[in-house]
GROMACS .gro file of C-alpha atoms in nm:
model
  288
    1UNK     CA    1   6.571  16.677  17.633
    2UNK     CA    2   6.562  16.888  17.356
    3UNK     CA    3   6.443  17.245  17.448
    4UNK     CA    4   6.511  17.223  17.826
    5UNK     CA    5   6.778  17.476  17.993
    6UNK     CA    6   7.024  17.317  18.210
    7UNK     CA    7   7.073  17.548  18.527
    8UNK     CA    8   7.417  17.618  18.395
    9UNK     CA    9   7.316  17.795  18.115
   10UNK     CA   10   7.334  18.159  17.990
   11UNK     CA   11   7.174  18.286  17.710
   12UNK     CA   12   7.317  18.607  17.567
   13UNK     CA   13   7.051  18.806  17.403
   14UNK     CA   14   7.135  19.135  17.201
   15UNK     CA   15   7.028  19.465  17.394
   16UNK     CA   16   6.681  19.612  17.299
   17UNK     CA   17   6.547  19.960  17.334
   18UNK     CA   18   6.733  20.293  17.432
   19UNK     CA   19   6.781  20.227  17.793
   20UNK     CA   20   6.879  19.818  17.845
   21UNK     CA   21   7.089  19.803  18.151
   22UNK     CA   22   7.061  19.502  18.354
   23UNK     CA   23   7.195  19.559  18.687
   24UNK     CA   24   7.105  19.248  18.828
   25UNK     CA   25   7.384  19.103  18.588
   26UNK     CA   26   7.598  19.370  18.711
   27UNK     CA   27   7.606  19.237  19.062
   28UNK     CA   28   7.640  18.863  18.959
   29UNK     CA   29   7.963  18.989  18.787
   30UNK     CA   30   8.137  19.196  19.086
   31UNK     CA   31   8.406  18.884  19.116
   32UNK     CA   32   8.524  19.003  18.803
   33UNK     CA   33   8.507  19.353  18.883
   34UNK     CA   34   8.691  19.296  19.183
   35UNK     CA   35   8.957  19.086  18.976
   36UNK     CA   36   8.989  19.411  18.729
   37UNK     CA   37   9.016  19.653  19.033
   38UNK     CA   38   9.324  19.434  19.128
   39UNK     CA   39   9.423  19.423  18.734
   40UNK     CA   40   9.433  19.810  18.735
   41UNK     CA   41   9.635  19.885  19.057
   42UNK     CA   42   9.850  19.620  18.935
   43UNK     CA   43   9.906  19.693  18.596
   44UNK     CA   44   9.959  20.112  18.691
   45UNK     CA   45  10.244  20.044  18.906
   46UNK     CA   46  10.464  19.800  18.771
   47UNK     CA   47  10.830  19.823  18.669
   48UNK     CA   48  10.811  20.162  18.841
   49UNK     CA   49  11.052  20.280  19.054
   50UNK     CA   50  10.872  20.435  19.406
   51UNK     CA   51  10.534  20.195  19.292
   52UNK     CA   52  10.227  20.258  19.497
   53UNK     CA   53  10.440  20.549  19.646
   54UNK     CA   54  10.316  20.776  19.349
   55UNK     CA   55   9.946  20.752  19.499
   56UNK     CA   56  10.091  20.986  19.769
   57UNK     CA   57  10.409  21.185  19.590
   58UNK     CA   58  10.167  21.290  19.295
   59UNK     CA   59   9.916  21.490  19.499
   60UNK     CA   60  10.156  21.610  19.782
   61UNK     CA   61  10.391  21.750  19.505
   62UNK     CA   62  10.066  21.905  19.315
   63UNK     CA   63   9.965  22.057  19.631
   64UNK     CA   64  10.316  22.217  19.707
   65UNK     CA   65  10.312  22.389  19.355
   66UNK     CA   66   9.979  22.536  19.382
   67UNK     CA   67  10.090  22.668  19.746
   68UNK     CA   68  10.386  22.825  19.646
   69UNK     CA   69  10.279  22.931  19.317
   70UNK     CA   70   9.905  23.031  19.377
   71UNK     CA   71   9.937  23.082  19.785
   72UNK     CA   72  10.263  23.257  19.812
   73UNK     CA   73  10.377  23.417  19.450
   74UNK     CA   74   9.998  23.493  19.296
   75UNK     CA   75   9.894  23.573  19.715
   76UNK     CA   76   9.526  23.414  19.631
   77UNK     CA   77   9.310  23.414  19.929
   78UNK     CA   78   9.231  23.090  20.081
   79UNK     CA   79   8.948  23.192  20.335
   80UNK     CA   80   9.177  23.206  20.673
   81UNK     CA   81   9.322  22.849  20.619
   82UNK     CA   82   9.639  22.724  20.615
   83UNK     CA   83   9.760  22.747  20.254
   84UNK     CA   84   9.879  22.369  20.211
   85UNK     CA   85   9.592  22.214  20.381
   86UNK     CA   86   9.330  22.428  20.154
   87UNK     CA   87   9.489  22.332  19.814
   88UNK     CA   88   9.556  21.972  19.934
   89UNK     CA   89   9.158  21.934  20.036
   90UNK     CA   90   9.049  21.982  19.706
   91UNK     CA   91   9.311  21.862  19.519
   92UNK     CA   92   9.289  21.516  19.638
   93UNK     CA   93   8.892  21.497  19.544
   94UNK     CA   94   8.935  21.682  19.212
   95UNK     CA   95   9.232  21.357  19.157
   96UNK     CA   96   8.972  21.149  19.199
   97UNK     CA   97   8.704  21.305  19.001
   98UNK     CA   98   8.939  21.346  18.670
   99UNK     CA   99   9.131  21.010  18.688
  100UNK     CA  100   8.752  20.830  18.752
  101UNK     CA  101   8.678  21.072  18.411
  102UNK     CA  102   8.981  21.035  18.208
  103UNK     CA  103   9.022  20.631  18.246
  104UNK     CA  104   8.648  20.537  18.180
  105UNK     CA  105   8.641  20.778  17.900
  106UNK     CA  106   8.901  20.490  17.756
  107UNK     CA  107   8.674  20.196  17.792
  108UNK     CA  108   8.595  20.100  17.447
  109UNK     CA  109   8.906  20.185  17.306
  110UNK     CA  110   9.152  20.020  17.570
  111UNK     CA  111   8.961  19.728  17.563
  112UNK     CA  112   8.821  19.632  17.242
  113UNK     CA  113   9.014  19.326  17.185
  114UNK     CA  114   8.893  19.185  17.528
  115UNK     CA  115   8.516  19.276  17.488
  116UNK     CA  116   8.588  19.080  17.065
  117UNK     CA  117   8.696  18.737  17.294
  118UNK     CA  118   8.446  18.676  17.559
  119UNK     CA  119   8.123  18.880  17.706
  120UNK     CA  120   8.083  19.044  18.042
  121UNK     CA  121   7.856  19.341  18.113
  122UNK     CA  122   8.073  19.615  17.983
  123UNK     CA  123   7.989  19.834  18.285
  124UNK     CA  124   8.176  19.606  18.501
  125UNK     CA  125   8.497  19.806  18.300
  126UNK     CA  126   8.426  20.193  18.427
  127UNK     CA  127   8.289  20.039  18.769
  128UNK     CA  128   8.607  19.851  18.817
  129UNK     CA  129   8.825  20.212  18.740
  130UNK     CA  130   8.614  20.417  19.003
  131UNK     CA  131   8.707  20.131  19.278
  132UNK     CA  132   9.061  20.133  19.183
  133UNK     CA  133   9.074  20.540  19.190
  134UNK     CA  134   8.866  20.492  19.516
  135UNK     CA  135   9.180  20.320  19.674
  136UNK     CA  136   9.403  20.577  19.543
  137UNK     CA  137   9.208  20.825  19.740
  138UNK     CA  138   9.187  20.677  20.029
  139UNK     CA  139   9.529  20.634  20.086
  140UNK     CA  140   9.592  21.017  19.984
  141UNK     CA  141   9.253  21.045  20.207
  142UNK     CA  142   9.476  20.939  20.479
  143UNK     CA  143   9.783  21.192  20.452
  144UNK     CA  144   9.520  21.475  20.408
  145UNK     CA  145   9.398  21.324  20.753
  146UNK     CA  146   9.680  21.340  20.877
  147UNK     CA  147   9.791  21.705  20.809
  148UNK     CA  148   9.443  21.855  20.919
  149UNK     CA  149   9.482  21.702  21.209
  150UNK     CA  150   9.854  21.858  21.267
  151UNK     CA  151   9.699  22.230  21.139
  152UNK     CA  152   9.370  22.123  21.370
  153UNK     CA  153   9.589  22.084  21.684
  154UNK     CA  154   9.787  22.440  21.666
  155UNK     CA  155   9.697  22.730  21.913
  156UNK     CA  156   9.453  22.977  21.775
  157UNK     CA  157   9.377  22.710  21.447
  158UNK     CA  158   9.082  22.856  21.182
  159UNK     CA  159   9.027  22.470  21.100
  160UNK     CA  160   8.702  22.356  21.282
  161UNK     CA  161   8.588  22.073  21.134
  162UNK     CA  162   8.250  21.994  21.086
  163UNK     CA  163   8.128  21.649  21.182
  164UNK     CA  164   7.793  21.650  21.102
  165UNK     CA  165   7.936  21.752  20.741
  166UNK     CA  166   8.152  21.502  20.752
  167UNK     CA  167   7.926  21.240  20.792
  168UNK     CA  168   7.829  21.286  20.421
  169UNK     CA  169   8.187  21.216  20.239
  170UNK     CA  170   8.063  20.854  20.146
  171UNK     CA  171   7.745  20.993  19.982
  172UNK     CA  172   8.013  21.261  19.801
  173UNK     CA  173   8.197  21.013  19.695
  174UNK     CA  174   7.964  20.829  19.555
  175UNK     CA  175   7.840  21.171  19.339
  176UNK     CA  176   8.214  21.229  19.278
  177UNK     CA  177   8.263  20.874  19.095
  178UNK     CA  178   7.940  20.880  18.923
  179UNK     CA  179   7.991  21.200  18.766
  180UNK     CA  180   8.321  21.136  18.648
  181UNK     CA  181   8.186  20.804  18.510
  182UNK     CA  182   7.908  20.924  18.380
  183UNK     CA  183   8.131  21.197  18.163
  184UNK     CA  184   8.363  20.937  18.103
  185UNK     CA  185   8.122  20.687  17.936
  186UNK     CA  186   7.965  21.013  17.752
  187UNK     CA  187   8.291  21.060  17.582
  188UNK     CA  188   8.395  20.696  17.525
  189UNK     CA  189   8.087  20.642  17.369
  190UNK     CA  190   8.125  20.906  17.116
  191UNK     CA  191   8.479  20.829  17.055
  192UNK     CA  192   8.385  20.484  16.908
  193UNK     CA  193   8.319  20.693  16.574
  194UNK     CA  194   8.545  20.979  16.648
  195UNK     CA  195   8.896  20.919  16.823
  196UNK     CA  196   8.991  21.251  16.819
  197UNK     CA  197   8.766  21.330  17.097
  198UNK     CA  198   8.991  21.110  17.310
  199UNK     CA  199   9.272  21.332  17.224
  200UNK     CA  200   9.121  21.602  17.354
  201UNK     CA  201   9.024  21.455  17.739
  202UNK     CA  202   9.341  21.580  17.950
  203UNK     CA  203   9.382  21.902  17.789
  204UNK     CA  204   8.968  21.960  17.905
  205UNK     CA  205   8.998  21.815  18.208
  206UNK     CA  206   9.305  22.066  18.270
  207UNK     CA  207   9.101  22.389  18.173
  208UNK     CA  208   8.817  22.244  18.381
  209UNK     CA  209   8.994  22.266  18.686
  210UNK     CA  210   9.062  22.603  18.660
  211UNK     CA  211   8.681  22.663  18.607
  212UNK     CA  212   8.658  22.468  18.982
  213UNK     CA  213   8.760  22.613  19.296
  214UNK     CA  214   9.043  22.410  19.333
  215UNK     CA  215   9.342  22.636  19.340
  216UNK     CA  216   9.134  22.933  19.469
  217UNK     CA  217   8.803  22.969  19.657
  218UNK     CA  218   8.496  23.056  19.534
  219UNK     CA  219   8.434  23.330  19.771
  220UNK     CA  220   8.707  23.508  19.507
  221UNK     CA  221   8.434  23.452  19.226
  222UNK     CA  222   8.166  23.579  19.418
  223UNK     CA  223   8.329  23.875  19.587
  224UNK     CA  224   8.490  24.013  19.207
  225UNK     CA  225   8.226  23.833  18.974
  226UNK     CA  226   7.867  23.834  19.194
  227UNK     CA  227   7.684  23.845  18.851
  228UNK     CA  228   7.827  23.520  18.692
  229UNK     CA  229   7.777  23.307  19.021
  230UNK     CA  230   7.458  23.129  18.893
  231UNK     CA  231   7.648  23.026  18.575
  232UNK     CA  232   7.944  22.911  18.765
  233UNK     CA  233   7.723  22.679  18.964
  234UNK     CA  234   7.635  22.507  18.677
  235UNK     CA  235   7.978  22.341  18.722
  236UNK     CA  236   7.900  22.042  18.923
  237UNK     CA  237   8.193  22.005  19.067
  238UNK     CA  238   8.203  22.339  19.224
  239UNK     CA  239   7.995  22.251  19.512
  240UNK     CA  240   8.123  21.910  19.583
  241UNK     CA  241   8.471  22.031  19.641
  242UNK     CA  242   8.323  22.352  19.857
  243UNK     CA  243   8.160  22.133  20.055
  244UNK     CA  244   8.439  21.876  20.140
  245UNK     CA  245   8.643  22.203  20.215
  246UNK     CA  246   8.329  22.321  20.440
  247UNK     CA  247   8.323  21.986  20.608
  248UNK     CA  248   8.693  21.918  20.723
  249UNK     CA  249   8.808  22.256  20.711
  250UNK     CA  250   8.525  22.496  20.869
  251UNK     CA  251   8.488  22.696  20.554
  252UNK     CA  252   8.163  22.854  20.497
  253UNK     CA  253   8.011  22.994  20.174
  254UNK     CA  254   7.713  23.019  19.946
  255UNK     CA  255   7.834  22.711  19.744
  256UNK     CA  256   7.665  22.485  19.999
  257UNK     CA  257   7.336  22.576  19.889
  258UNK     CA  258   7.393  22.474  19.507
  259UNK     CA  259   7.436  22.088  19.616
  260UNK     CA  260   7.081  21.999  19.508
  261UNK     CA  261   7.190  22.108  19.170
  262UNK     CA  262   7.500  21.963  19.196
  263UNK     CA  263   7.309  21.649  19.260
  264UNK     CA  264   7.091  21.654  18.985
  265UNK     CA  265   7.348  21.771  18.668
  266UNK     CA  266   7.496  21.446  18.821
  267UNK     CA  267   7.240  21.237  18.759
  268UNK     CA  268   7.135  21.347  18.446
  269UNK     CA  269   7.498  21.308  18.337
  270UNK     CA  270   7.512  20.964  18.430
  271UNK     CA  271   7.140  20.874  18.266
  272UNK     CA  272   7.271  21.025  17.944
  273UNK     CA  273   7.595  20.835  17.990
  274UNK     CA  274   7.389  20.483  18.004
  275UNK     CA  275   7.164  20.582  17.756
  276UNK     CA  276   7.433  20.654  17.489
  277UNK     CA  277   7.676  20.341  17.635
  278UNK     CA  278   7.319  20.106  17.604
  279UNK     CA  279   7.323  20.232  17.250
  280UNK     CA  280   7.656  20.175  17.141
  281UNK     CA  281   7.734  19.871  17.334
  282UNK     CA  282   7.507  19.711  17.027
  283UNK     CA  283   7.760  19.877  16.786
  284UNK     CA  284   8.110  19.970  16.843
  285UNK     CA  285   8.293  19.625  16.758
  286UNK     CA  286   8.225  19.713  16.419
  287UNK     CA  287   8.322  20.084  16.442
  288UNK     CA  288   8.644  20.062  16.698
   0.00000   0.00000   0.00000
């Protein structure tokens, strides 16, 4: 009859208010964020030479620059700890942290001609680049493994990992994608009206890096700049990498204790993220 929904059904209804994000939907559609996980790791690596083989050359080769260049040439402390082992610990997270950044911050752009054709949550999109970064990191998770447990093993070793610590990597990995998502939909959300921005998203990720204690430690910052510590903070990826050094390599410092606030620039990154995707989603096929 007319008037009756058949179970089969959908009604697509446009989004209402500042803040409409149904994550109920979300979950109904993790087949097809599963499918564009697979898409992405696919689509990265083909007609390349070494394929998948980058996930581990990239980061290994990244690591041996900053060891001979910032370890042995520049002679920056790295808190007792074996050169290669420090640089390669946060390396491999900040890798994560700026590809989960730099790929969502493409969303709308990359694929407006599949969100003209057919309608999914658009979420699914910077969910489905986290997972696919996630597997990246894992495998370069493993080598890292790996080597600390080769530096762990030597006579007289200054790596002492912490297990209790270490128990917490999922939950850090968890903040680790969400902030990089949550900057990344920030920016692709703005760069529906402005495309320059986009332009501008390695070249910032770049200089951020050197404002995170990634080729140095932080015990540098507070030993020659005590006074600016509070502002450096602020960075919230300053404490995430300290304490993923902290837990698998024993290194202890007053980083550990800016986590809450770490936390919570995290999560009002990603609110204002959602709030300005939720707003745009309405929007951007007629500005793209």
């Amino acid at each position: 009859m007319q008037g009756q929904r058949e179970p089969w059904d959908a009604i697509i209804r446009p989004k209402s208010g500042w803040f409409d994000i149904n994550f109920k939907e979300l979950v109904r559609y993790w087949d097809l964020t599963m499918l564009l996980v697979k898409r992405n790791f696919t689509v990265l690596y083909k007609q390349t030479i070494l394929g998948p083989a980058w996930v581990v050359i990239q980061p290994l080769m990244t690591t041996l620059v900053f060891t001979v260049v910032f370890g042995g040439i520049a002679g920056l402390p790295t808190d007792g700890m074996p050169s290669f082992l420090f640089y390669m610990c946060g390396n491999i997270l900040w890798s994560y942290f700026s590809s989960c950044l730099s790929e969502t911050s493409r969303t709308f752009i990359s694929n407006r001609a599949l969100f003209g054709k057919v309608y999914f949550p658009r979420l699914v999109m910077p969910i489905s680049v986290s997972i696919s970064k996630l597997i990246n990191f894992l495998v370069q998770f493993l080598f890292f493994i790996l080597f600390l447990i080769y530096y762990a093993l030597k006579p007289n070793s200054p790596v002492h990992p912490n297990f209790a610590m270490i128990a917490f990597t999922p939950l850090l990995l968890i903040q680790t994608a969400i902030l990089g998502m949550g900057f990344g939909i920030i920016i692709s959300s703005l760069t529906t009206k402005y495309w320059d921005l986009n332009m501008l998203v390695g070249f910032g990720v770049h200089l951020w890096m050197y404002a995170t204690p990634v080729a140095y430690a932080s015990s540098l910052v507070m030993a020659k700049h005590p006074r600016l510590i509070g502002l450096y903070m602020l960075n919230p990826m300053t404490p995430i990498i300290e304490f993923f050094r902290s837990a698998y390599l024993g290194v202890e410092n007053i980083s550990l204790h800016y986590m809450p606030l770490s936390v919570g620039v995290t999560l009002v990154v990603m609110f204002l993220g959602l709030v300005l995707f939720s707003r745009v989603e309405k929007t951007f096929m007629d500005t793209v």
